[in-house]
Amino acid sequence: MFRAFHWDWYERSGPGSELLGRLDGKTVVELGAGIGRQAAHLAVTRAVAEVTALDSSPSMHARGLKAYGDIPGLRVVRADATAYLREHPDTFDIAYSVFGAVDFTDPRRLLPAIATSLRPAGILVFSTLGRYRNGQEPETEVRAARLPTTLADGTPATMERWVLGFPVWERLLVRAGLEIVDVETVDDAGRDDHQPMVTRILRAVRPVGP
């Protein structure tokens, strides 16, 4: 139920929750949490004050409440990430996303909202695709790919996914008022029927002072 915390695509290599730093007494928000498994892991295994598992999907929210709604210190919230963060300025010590809202929301709107929601010296950690799943190189400008998907009721639809090169993420983070701390790349060559995947993990901080 609360297996190890992973950032990489296949959840079998790379660093774990230690990238979030010391969590004792901290307020944490996961952006695009799905059913909230990673957030539940933190609530149970780390001494956090509170973890908010944030997702806009009604079905994910319902499943999250059913699976983890009774865990002390965990809040399962259904809301649009950008709107929710703008409504909660200077609230969180740590924000993170594991192929979550940062991948599926226009970063020109989301990243400034994250910066607003973080307290001074608060950190953002997120994992994202280092290149497209078919091996295509990431975008060199702020541009989303439109990908086919299927809604919960089976209806075909499309969604936007932001697969950006590191220089693009760096520019966007700086414009949002965040400073990059480090970036890590996890290469998985794939095995069996798994194709090679590249995960990029970025950490940024909201500076203290103007």
PDB file of N, CA and C in Angstrom, residues 2 39-46 48 71-72:
ATOM      1  N   PHE A   2       1.927   1.245   0.780  1.00  0.00           N
ATOM      2  CA  PHE A   2       2.779   2.420   0.884  1.00  0.00           C
ATOM      3  C   PHE A   2       4.194   2.074   0.449  1.00  0.00           C
ATOM      4  N   ALA A  39       1.282  10.768  -1.873  1.00  0.00           N
ATOM      5  CA  ALA A  39       0.981  11.642  -0.731  1.00  0.00           C
ATOM      6  C   ALA A  39       0.683  10.821   0.515  1.00  0.00           C
ATOM      7  N   ALA A  40      -0.047   9.718   0.348  1.00  0.00           N
ATOM      8  CA  ALA A  40      -0.340   8.839   1.480  1.00  0.00           C
ATOM      9  C   ALA A  40       0.943   8.252   2.044  1.00  0.00           C
ATOM     10  N   HIS A  41       1.864   7.904   1.161  1.00  0.00           N
ATOM     11  CA  HIS A  41       3.163   7.380   1.595  1.00  0.00           C
ATOM     12  C   HIS A  41       3.865   8.377   2.514  1.00  0.00           C
ATOM     13  N   LEU A  42       3.868   9.656   2.114  1.00  0.00           N
ATOM     14  CA  LEU A  42       4.521  10.677   2.943  1.00  0.00           C
ATOM     15  C   LEU A  42       3.806  10.857   4.273  1.00  0.00           C
ATOM     16  N   ALA A  43       2.484  10.870   4.245  1.00  0.00           N
ATOM     17  CA  ALA A  43       1.719  11.064   5.482  1.00  0.00           C
ATOM     18  C   ALA A  43       1.981   9.955   6.489  1.00  0.00           C
ATOM     19  N   VAL A  44       2.212   8.748   5.991  1.00  0.00           N
ATOM     20  CA  VAL A  44       2.397   7.596   6.870  1.00  0.00           C
ATOM     21  C   VAL A  44       3.855   7.425   7.300  1.00  0.00           C
ATOM     22  N   THR A  45       4.797   7.710   6.395  1.00  0.00           N
ATOM     23  CA  THR A  45       6.194   7.365   6.666  1.00  0.00           C
ATOM     24  C   THR A  45       7.079   8.548   7.056  1.00  0.00           C
ATOM     25  N   ARG A  46       6.620   9.774   6.835  1.00  0.00           N
ATOM     26  CA  ARG A  46       7.431  10.953   7.156  1.00  0.00           C
ATOM     27  C   ARG A  46       6.676  11.827   8.152  1.00  0.00           C
ATOM     28  N   VAL A  48       5.418  14.677   8.533  1.00  0.00           N
ATOM     29  CA  VAL A  48       4.873  15.911   7.979  1.00  0.00           C
ATOM     30  C   VAL A  48       3.764  16.452   8.882  1.00  0.00           C
ATOM     31  N   ILE A  71      -6.558   8.638   6.522  1.00  0.00           N
ATOM     32  CA  ILE A  71      -5.182   8.719   7.016  1.00  0.00           C
ATOM     33  C   ILE A  71      -4.958  10.063   7.691  1.00  0.00           C
ATOM     34  N   PRO A  72      -4.536  10.077   8.953  1.00  0.00           N
ATOM     35  CA  PRO A  72      -4.268  11.349   9.639  1.00  0.00           C
ATOM     36  C   PRO A  72      -3.193  12.152   8.916  1.00  0.00           C
TER      37      PRO A  72
END
